[in-house]
Structure formats: structure tokens, C-alpha cells
Tab-separated table of C-alpha atoms in Angstrom:
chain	number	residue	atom	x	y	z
A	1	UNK	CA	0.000	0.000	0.000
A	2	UNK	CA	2.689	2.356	0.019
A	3	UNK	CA	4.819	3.825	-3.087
A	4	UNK	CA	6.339	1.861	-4.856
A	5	UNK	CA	9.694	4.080	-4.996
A	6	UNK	CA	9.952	4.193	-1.645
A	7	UNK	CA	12.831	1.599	-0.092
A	8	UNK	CA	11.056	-0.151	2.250
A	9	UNK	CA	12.163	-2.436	5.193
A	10	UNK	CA	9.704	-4.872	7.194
A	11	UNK	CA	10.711	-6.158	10.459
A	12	UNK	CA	8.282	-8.601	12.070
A	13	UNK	CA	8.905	-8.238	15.964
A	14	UNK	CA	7.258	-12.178	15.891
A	15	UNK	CA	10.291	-13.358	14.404
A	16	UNK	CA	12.816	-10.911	14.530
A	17	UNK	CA	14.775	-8.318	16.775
A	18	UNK	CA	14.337	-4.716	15.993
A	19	UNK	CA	17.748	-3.336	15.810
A	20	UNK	CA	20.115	-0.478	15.496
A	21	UNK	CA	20.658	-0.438	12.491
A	22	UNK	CA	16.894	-0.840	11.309
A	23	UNK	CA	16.332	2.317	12.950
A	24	UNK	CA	19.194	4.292	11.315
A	25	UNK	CA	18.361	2.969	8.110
A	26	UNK	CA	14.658	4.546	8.616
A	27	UNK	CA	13.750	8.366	7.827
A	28	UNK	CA	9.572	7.117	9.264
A	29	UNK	CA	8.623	3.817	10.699
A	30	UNK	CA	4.917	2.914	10.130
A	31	UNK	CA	3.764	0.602	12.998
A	32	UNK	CA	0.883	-1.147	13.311
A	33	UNK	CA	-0.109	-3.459	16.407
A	34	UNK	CA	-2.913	-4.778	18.638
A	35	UNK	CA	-4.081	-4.832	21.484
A	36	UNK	CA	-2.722	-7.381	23.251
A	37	UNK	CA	0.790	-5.728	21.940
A	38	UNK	CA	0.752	-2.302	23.759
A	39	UNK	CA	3.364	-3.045	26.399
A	40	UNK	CA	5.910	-3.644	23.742
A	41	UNK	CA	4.769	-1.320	21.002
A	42	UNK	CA	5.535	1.695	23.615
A	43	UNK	CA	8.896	0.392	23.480
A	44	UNK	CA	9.301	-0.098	19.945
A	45	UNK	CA	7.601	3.940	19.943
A	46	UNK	CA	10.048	5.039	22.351
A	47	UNK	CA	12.877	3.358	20.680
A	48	UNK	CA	12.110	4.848	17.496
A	49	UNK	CA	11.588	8.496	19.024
A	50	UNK	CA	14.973	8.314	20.222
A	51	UNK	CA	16.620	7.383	16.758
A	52	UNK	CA	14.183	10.773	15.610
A	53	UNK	CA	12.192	8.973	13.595
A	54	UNK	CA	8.939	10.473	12.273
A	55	UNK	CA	6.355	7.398	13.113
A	56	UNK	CA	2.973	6.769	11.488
A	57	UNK	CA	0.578	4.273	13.469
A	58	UNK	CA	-2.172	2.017	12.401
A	59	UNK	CA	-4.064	-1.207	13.588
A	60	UNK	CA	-6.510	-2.642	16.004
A	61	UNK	CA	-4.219	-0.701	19.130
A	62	UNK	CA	-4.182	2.330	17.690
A	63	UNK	CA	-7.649	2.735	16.393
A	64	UNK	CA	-9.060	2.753	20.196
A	65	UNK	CA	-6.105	3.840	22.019
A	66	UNK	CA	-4.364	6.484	20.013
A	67	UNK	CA	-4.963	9.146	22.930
A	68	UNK	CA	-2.273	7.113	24.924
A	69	UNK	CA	0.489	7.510	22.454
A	70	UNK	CA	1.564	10.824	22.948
A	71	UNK	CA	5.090	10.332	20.727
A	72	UNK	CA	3.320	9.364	17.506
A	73	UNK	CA	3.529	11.662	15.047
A	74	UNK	CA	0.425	10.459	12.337
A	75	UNK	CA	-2.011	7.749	13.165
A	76	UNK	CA	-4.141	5.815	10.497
A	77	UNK	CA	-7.473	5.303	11.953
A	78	UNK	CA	-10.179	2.074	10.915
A	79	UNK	CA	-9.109	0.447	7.627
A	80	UNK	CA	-5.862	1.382	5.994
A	81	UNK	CA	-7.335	0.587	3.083
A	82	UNK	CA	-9.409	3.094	3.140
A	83	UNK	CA	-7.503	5.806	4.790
A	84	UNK	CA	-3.810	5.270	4.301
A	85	UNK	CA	-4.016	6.873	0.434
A	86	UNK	CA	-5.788	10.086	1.602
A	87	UNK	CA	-2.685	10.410	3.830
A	88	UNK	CA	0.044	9.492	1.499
A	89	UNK	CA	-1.786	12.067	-0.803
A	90	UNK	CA	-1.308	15.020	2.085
A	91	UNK	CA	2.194	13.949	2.561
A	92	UNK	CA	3.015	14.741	-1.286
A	93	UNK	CA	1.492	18.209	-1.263
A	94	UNK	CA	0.815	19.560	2.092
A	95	UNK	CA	2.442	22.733	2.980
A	96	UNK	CA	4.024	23.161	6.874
A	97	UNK	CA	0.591	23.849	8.899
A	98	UNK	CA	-1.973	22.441	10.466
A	99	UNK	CA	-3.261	19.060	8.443
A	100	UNK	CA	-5.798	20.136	5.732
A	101	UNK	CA	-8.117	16.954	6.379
A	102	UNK	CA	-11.329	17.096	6.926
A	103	UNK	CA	-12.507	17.438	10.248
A	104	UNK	CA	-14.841	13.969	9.802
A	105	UNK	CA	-11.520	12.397	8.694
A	106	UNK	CA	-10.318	8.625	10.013
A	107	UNK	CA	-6.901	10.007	9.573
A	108	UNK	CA	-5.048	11.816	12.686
A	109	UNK	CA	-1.948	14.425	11.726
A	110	UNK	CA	-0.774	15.608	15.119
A	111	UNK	CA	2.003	17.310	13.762
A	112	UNK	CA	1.829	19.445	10.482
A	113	UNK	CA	2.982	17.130	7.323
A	114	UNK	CA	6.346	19.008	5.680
A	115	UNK	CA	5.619	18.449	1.800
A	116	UNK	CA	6.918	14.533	2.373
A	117	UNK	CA	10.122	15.778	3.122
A	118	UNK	CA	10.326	14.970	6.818
């Protein structure tokens, strides 16, 4: 679902350690989680604000507990699907303000999207 020219890295905490070097390599990480994950996806949030990542959030967690993850920058709310294009569409063309979503929107932009150049 996202573009396709963007260099993309998947790291599946099931199987894998989340490393150093993942996190340099990242400009955004886009997590998404569930419920029964919050205790370590506040750790993979943290981890990630300290490497000064940008980080978009989606999933099950998310969708009814955004208000307790104060360090993400952009959720995407219900089905990605649905609302992860609108978002990748702001990121392309948005100037440095407040989100120009609409109000009734699914999608979340705490922080002002920079014209996709984080």
C-alpha cells in the first residue's frame, strides 16, 4: 500500500529483533499493532523516538487507544485501506501547517505534514 519508490524495510517483531541499524536505516517507521501488543509497542515507539524517527501508526491498538500515544507523530485510523491513500496524498502536497483533512476524517496528523520531506 505504500509507493512503490519508496525503499522499504519490514521487520516482524514475531520473528525478529528490531535493531540499530533498522532504525538508522529509517527516515519514518509505520507501525501497526494490537491490542494485546501495547506493552511492547511503547517500546518499539520510544525506541524509534529516540533514533528521531517520524512514526505513522495504524491497527486494532491504535484505532481505540491512540490518545495514549503521545510520541506518535500520524495515526491511520479504521481500515488502511481506506484511509492510508488520503494520507500518502497530504504527505506529497501539504504545505508546513496544520493538516488540511477534513474534520470527519479517520486520519489523525498531530504534527503538520512538511511536503513529504520529513
Amino acid at each position: 500500500m505504500l509507493p512503490s519508490a519508496w525503499e522499504k524495510r519490514l521487520v516482524d517483531l514475531n520473528v525478529q529483533k528490531l535493531t540499530d541499524k533498522d532504525l538508522a536505516w529509517a527516515d519514518v517507521a509505520f507501525i501497526s499493532a494490537m491490542t494485546a501488543q501495547r506493552k511492547s509497542t511503547h517500546q518499539v515507539i520510544a525506541r524509534c523516538e529516540a533514533f528521531g524517527l517520524k512514526i505513522v501508526a495504524g491497527g486494532p491498538l491504535f484505532t481505540t487507544e491512540h490518545e495514549q500515544f503521545d510520541l506518535v507523530d500520524h495515526f491511520i485510523l479504521n481500515e488502511a485501506e481506506f484511509t492510508l491513500p488520503p494520507f500518502l496524498r497530504t504527505l506529497s502536497w501539504a504545505p508546513p501547517k496544520e493538516s488540511t483533512l477534513p474534520a470527519s476524517s479517520p486520519i489523525s496528523v498531530k504534527r503538520p505534514c512538511l511536503s513529504g520531506n520529513w
